[in-house]
C-alpha cells in the first residue's frame, strides 16, 4: 500500500525528520515571543518589578523546553541509540525539568523576591503555549 | 484563621502529588506505547521518537502548571 503510493517507511522517516525540527523551533520561538510580549505589557501597564517577575517566569518555561529539545537533539546525533536509550533519556528529561521548574520557582518566590502573582502569570503564559501546541503542531506519520 | 494555613499546605501538597501522579501515569503509558511501536516496527523508531518527545512535553505541561500553582500557594499565599 505504502509502496504503491510512493511512500516507503524510510522516505516517511526522512520527511518526518525534516519537518519536526521547525516545529520545535516554532514552539521555542513562540514561547520566547509570549515571554517578551508579556514582559513589555507588564512594564508599561504595571511596574518594572512585575515585568521582571513575568520575564523570570517565562524564562523558567523556556529553559525547561530547551532541556527537552536538547535531549531530542542528542538522540538525533547518537546513531547507535535504540528505543530503550530514548526512553531513558525521556524519563531523565522529565525528572530534570521537574527539578528545574520547582527549584527556579522557589528561587524566584523566596530568594529573588519577585512579585509571586506576576511570576506565576509569566510561567502560565509559557506553559499555555505547550497546551496550545496541538492546534498548530503537526508531525507527519506513515499513512 | 488558624485552620487556613494548614489547609493551604494540604492544598499545595495535593496539587503537587496529584500532578506528579497524572504525569507519571501519562508518561508511563506513553513510554509503554513507544516501546510497543518500536518492537513492532524498529525502522520507524526515528519517527516514533519525535512524536514521543513532543507528546511528552504536552503530557508534562498540565502537571507543570500544577507545580507552579502549588509553589505559589506554598511560598506566596501560606
mmCIF file of C-alpha atoms in Angstrom:
data_model
loop_
_atom_site.group_PDB
_atom_site.id
_atom_site.type_symbol
_atom_site.label_atom_id
_atom_site.label_comp_id
_atom_site.label_asym_id
_atom_site.label_seq_id
_atom_site.Cartn_x
_atom_site.Cartn_y
_atom_site.Cartn_z
ATOM 1 C CA UNK A 1 0.000 0.000 0.000
ATOM 2 C CA UNK A 2 2.721 2.427 1.024
ATOM 3 C CA UNK A 3 4.952 1.313 -1.862
ATOM 4 C CA UNK A 4 2.079 1.833 -4.333
ATOM 5 C CA UNK A 5 1.621 5.422 -3.247
ATOM 6 C CA UNK A 6 5.368 6.015 -3.490
ATOM 7 C CA UNK A 7 5.687 6.285 0.287
ATOM 8 C CA UNK A 8 8.186 3.868 1.774
ATOM 9 C CA UNK A 9 8.844 3.839 5.528
ATOM 10 C CA UNK A 10 12.342 5.294 5.028
ATOM 11 C CA UNK A 11 11.046 8.197 2.918
ATOM 12 C CA UNK A 12 8.417 8.938 5.576
ATOM 13 C CA UNK A 13 11.069 8.912 8.283
ATOM 14 C CA UNK A 14 13.237 11.327 6.293
ATOM 15 C CA UNK A 15 10.244 13.602 5.718
ATOM 16 C CA UNK A 16 9.366 13.498 9.410
ATOM 17 C CA UNK A 17 12.911 14.293 10.484
ATOM 18 C CA UNK A 18 12.895 17.311 8.212
ATOM 19 C CA UNK A 19 9.512 18.559 9.432
ATOM 20 C CA UNK A 20 9.959 18.014 13.169
ATOM 21 C CA UNK A 21 12.834 20.412 13.699
ATOM 22 C CA UNK A 22 10.997 23.580 12.591
ATOM 23 C CA UNK A 23 8.106 22.517 14.860
ATOM 24 C CA UNK A 24 10.448 22.628 17.851
ATOM 25 C CA UNK A 25 11.935 25.905 16.702
ATOM 26 C CA UNK A 26 8.465 27.372 16.242
ATOM 27 C CA UNK A 27 7.449 26.238 19.723
ATOM 28 C CA UNK A 28 10.548 27.745 21.336
ATOM 29 C CA UNK A 29 10.161 30.922 19.270
ATOM 30 C CA UNK A 30 6.513 31.258 20.245
ATOM 31 C CA UNK A 31 7.345 30.790 23.929
ATOM 32 C CA UNK A 32 10.037 33.462 23.631
ATOM 33 C CA UNK A 33 7.597 35.788 21.876
ATOM 34 C CA UNK A 34 4.926 35.259 24.563
ATOM 35 C CA UNK A 35 7.504 35.941 27.280
ATOM 36 C CA UNK A 36 8.761 39.126 25.608
ATOM 37 C CA UNK A 37 5.238 40.382 24.869
ATOM 38 C CA UNK A 38 4.003 39.773 28.413
ATOM 39 C CA UNK A 39 7.124 41.437 29.825
ATOM 40 C CA UNK A 40 6.665 44.534 27.679
ATOM 41 C CA UNK A 41 2.947 44.754 28.549
ATOM 42 C CA UNK A 42 3.724 44.350 32.260
ATOM 43 C CA UNK A 43 6.436 47.033 32.057
ATOM 44 C CA UNK A 44 4.091 49.620 30.599
ATOM 45 C CA UNK A 45 0.875 48.590 32.371
ATOM 46 C CA UNK A 46 2.205 47.592 35.808
ATOM 47 C CA UNK A 47 5.743 48.134 37.095
ATOM 48 C CA UNK A 48 9.356 47.242 36.436
ATOM 49 C CA UNK A 49 9.313 44.583 39.161
ATOM 50 C CA UNK A 50 6.177 42.992 37.668
ATOM 51 C CA UNK A 51 7.879 42.949 34.256
ATOM 52 C CA UNK A 52 10.995 41.335 35.746
ATOM 53 C CA UNK A 53 8.819 38.766 37.529
ATOM 54 C CA UNK A 54 6.971 37.905 34.334
ATOM 55 C CA UNK A 55 10.216 37.611 32.368
ATOM 56 C CA UNK A 56 11.622 35.266 35.019
ATOM 57 C CA UNK A 57 8.507 33.044 34.945
ATOM 58 C CA UNK A 58 8.587 32.885 31.157
ATOM 59 C CA UNK A 59 12.313 32.114 31.113
ATOM 60 C CA UNK A 60 11.817 29.176 33.501
ATOM 61 C CA UNK A 61 9.408 27.584 31.000
ATOM 62 C CA UNK A 62 11.623 28.462 28.049
ATOM 63 C CA UNK A 63 14.693 26.802 29.568
ATOM 64 C CA UNK A 64 12.591 23.766 30.501
ATOM 65 C CA UNK A 65 11.563 23.448 26.831
ATOM 66 C CA UNK A 66 15.190 23.854 25.795
ATOM 67 C CA UNK A 67 16.083 20.896 28.055
ATOM 68 C CA UNK A 68 13.595 18.760 26.119
ATOM 69 C CA UNK A 69 14.890 19.999 22.752
ATOM 70 C CA UNK A 70 18.482 19.308 23.851
ATOM 71 C CA UNK A 71 17.650 15.695 24.767
ATOM 72 C CA UNK A 72 15.811 15.324 21.468
ATOM 73 C CA UNK A 73 18.841 16.539 19.518
ATOM 74 C CA UNK A 74 21.180 14.295 21.478
ATOM 75 C CA UNK A 75 19.114 11.320 20.344
ATOM 76 C CA UNK A 76 19.275 12.540 16.792
ATOM 77 C CA UNK A 77 23.096 12.700 16.884
ATOM 78 C CA UNK A 78 23.519 9.289 18.541
ATOM 79 C CA UNK A 79 23.218 6.808 15.704
ATOM 80 C CA UNK A 80 23.593 3.708 17.866
ATOM 81 C CA UNK A 81 20.644 4.716 20.076
ATOM 82 C CA UNK A 82 17.821 2.215 20.463
ATOM 83 C CA UNK A 83 14.299 2.526 21.885
ATOM 84 C CA UNK A 84 15.445 1.807 25.425
ATOM 85 C CA UNK A 85 18.019 4.625 25.229
ATOM 86 C CA UNK A 86 15.371 7.093 24.036
ATOM 87 C CA UNK A 87 13.051 6.024 26.825
ATOM 88 C CA UNK A 88 15.786 6.515 29.417
ATOM 89 C CA UNK A 89 16.547 9.962 28.016
ATOM 90 C CA UNK A 90 12.850 10.908 28.121
ATOM 91 C CA UNK A 91 12.452 9.851 31.753
ATOM 92 C CA UNK A 92 15.671 11.670 32.605
ATOM 93 C CA UNK A 93 14.456 14.882 30.994
ATOM 94 C CA UNK A 94 11.088 14.600 32.770
ATOM 95 C CA UNK A 95 12.917 14.463 36.105
ATOM 96 C CA UNK A 96 15.351 17.259 35.270
ATOM 97 C CA UNK A 97 12.548 19.515 34.020
ATOM 98 C CA UNK A 98 10.523 18.931 37.179
ATOM 99 C CA UNK A 99 13.506 19.698 39.413
ATOM 100 C CA UNK A 100 14.434 22.752 37.330
ATOM 101 C CA UNK A 101 10.923 24.222 37.468
ATOM 102 C CA UNK A 102 10.423 23.542 41.184
ATOM 103 C CA UNK A 103 13.838 24.917 42.188
ATOM 104 C CA UNK A 104 13.619 28.016 39.991
ATOM 105 C CA UNK A 105 10.119 28.862 41.210
ATOM 106 C CA UNK A 106 11.262 28.597 44.828
ATOM 107 C CA UNK A 107 14.305 30.755 44.000
ATOM 108 C CA UNK A 108 12.040 33.341 42.350
ATOM 109 C CA UNK A 109 9.485 33.360 45.156
ATOM 110 C CA UNK A 110 11.856 33.317 48.126
ATOM 111 C CA UNK A 111 15.421 34.312 47.226
ATOM 112 C CA UNK A 112 14.920 36.865 44.449
ATOM 113 C CA UNK A 113 11.616 38.063 45.956
ATOM 114 C CA UNK A 114 9.836 38.691 42.684
ATOM 115 C CA UNK A 115 6.132 39.504 42.692
ATOM 116 C CA UNK A 116 4.614 36.000 43.031
ATOM 117 C CA UNK A 117 1.410 36.617 41.108
ATOM 118 C CA UNK A 118 3.119 38.109 38.046
ATOM 119 C CA UNK A 119 5.813 35.464 38.084
ATOM 120 C CA UNK A 120 3.101 32.815 38.060
ATOM 121 C CA UNK A 121 1.332 34.625 35.209
ATOM 122 C CA UNK A 122 4.571 34.639 33.167
ATOM 123 C CA UNK A 123 5.064 30.954 33.912
ATOM 124 C CA UNK A 124 1.474 30.095 32.932
ATOM 125 C CA UNK A 125 1.834 32.119 29.730
ATOM 126 C CA UNK A 126 4.789 29.992 28.679
ATOM 127 C CA UNK A 127 3.062 26.744 29.608
ATOM 128 C CA UNK A 128 -0.071 27.763 27.711
ATOM 129 C CA UNK A 129 1.991 27.662 24.522
ATOM 130 C CA UNK A 130 2.617 23.961 25.215
ATOM 131 C CA UNK A 131 -1.084 23.410 25.836
ATOM 132 C CA UNK A 132 -1.986 25.192 22.598
ATOM 133 C CA UNK A 133 0.694 23.357 20.615
ATOM 134 C CA UNK A 134 -1.583 20.544 19.306
ATOM 135 C CA UNK A 135 -3.652 23.178 17.479
ATOM 136 C CA UNK A 136 -0.858 24.081 15.084
ATOM 137 C CA UNK A 137 1.817 21.437 15.622
ATOM 138 C CA UNK A 138 1.781 18.691 13.040
ATOM 139 C CA UNK A 139 4.157 15.758 12.784
ATOM 140 C CA UNK A 140 3.782 13.691 9.666
ATOM 141 C CA UNK A 141 3.163 10.000 10.067
ATOM 142 C CA UNK A 142 3.055 6.994 7.784
ATOM 143 C CA UNK A 143 -0.256 6.610 6.014
ATOM 144 C CA UNK B 1 -7.818 31.676 60.607
ATOM 145 C CA UNK B 2 -5.705 29.129 62.463
ATOM 146 C CA UNK B 3 -7.009 26.391 60.209
ATOM 147 C CA UNK B 4 -6.313 28.302 56.999
ATOM 148 C CA UNK B 5 -2.535 27.837 56.904
ATOM 149 C CA UNK B 6 -2.546 24.042 57.375
ATOM 150 C CA UNK B 7 -5.285 23.768 54.760
ATOM 151 C CA UNK B 8 -3.147 25.760 52.323
ATOM 152 C CA UNK B 9 -0.236 23.396 52.903
ATOM 153 C CA UNK B 10 -2.544 20.426 52.317
ATOM 154 C CA UNK B 11 -3.822 22.072 49.119
ATOM 155 C CA UNK B 12 -0.256 22.608 47.894
ATOM 156 C CA UNK B 13 0.708 19.043 48.731
ATOM 157 C CA UNK B 14 -2.362 17.688 46.948
ATOM 158 C CA UNK B 15 -1.621 19.755 43.857
ATOM 159 C CA UNK B 16 1.985 18.547 43.754
ATOM 160 C CA UNK B 17 1.052 14.936 44.493
ATOM 161 C CA UNK B 18 -1.851 14.624 42.073
ATOM 162 C CA UNK B 19 0.126 16.461 39.386
ATOM 163 C CA UNK B 20 3.009 14.023 39.824
ATOM 164 C CA UNK B 21 0.565 11.097 39.721
ATOM 165 C CA UNK B 22 -1.007 12.298 36.469
ATOM 166 C CA UNK B 23 2.354 12.950 34.846
ATOM 167 C CA UNK B 24 3.740 9.575 35.876
ATOM 168 C CA UNK B 25 0.687 7.688 34.570
ATOM 169 C CA UNK B 26 0.747 9.662 31.305
ATOM 170 C CA UNK B 27 4.464 9.244 30.679
ATOM 171 C CA UNK B 28 4.280 5.582 31.713
ATOM 172 C CA UNK B 29 1.546 4.847 29.163
ATOM 173 C CA UNK B 30 3.383 6.889 26.540
ATOM 174 C CA UNK B 31 6.655 5.042 27.179
ATOM 175 C CA UNK B 32 4.916 1.680 27.018
ATOM 176 C CA UNK B 33 3.290 2.523 23.689
ATOM 177 C CA UNK B 34 6.613 3.791 22.358
ATOM 178 C CA UNK B 35 8.331 0.511 23.249
ATOM 179 C CA UNK B 36 5.440 -1.435 21.729
ATOM 180 C CA UNK B 37 5.675 0.523 18.480
ATOM 181 C CA UNK B 38 9.462 0.235 18.412
ATOM 182 C CA UNK B 39 9.285 -3.535 18.940
ATOM 183 C CA UNK B 40 6.768 -3.958 16.132
ATOM 184 C CA UNK B 41 8.482 -1.715 13.593
ATOM 185 C CA UNK B 42 12.071 -0.890 14.575
ATOM 186 C CA UNK B 43 12.614 1.018 11.312
ATOM 187 C CA UNK B 44 10.094 3.639 12.485
ATOM 188 C CA UNK B 45 11.977 4.454 15.702
ATOM 189 C CA UNK B 46 13.175 7.903 14.471
ATOM 190 C CA UNK B 47 9.597 8.948 13.709
ATOM 191 C CA UNK B 48 8.233 7.498 16.933
ATOM 192 C CA UNK B 49 10.976 9.269 18.860
ATOM 193 C CA UNK B 50 9.904 12.675 17.554
ATOM 194 C CA UNK B 51 6.270 12.071 18.410
ATOM 195 C CA UNK B 52 7.258 10.626 21.772
ATOM 196 C CA UNK B 53 9.235 13.710 22.787
ATOM 197 C CA UNK B 54 6.572 16.136 21.571
ATOM 198 C CA UNK B 55 3.705 14.325 23.297
ATOM 199 C CA UNK B 56 5.843 14.036 26.419
ATOM 200 C CA UNK B 57 6.089 17.813 26.524
ATOM 201 C CA UNK B 58 2.322 18.045 26.182
ATOM 202 C CA UNK B 59 1.694 15.461 28.903
ATOM 203 C CA UNK B 60 4.096 17.328 31.180
ATOM 204 C CA UNK B 61 2.503 20.756 30.621
ATOM 205 C CA UNK B 62 -0.521 20.466 32.945
ATOM 206 C CA UNK B 63 1.405 18.912 35.887
ATOM 207 C CA UNK B 64 3.991 21.687 35.480
ATOM 208 C CA UNK B 65 1.190 24.239 35.832
ATOM 209 C CA UNK B 66 0.078 22.374 38.967
ATOM 210 C CA UNK B 67 3.650 22.587 40.284
ATOM 211 C CA UNK B 68 3.674 26.345 39.614
ATOM 212 C CA UNK B 69 0.352 26.845 41.386
ATOM 213 C CA UNK B 70 1.437 24.675 44.301
ATOM 214 C CA UNK B 71 4.656 26.662 44.704
ATOM 215 C CA UNK B 72 2.624 29.864 44.616
ATOM 216 C CA UNK B 73 0.272 28.548 47.297
ATOM 217 C CA UNK B 74 3.120 27.211 49.464
ATOM 218 C CA UNK B 75 5.530 30.129 49.191
ATOM 219 C CA UNK B 76 3.406 33.186 48.442
ATOM 220 C CA UNK B 77 -0.049 32.599 49.940
ATOM 221 C CA UNK B 78 0.628 30.421 53.001
#
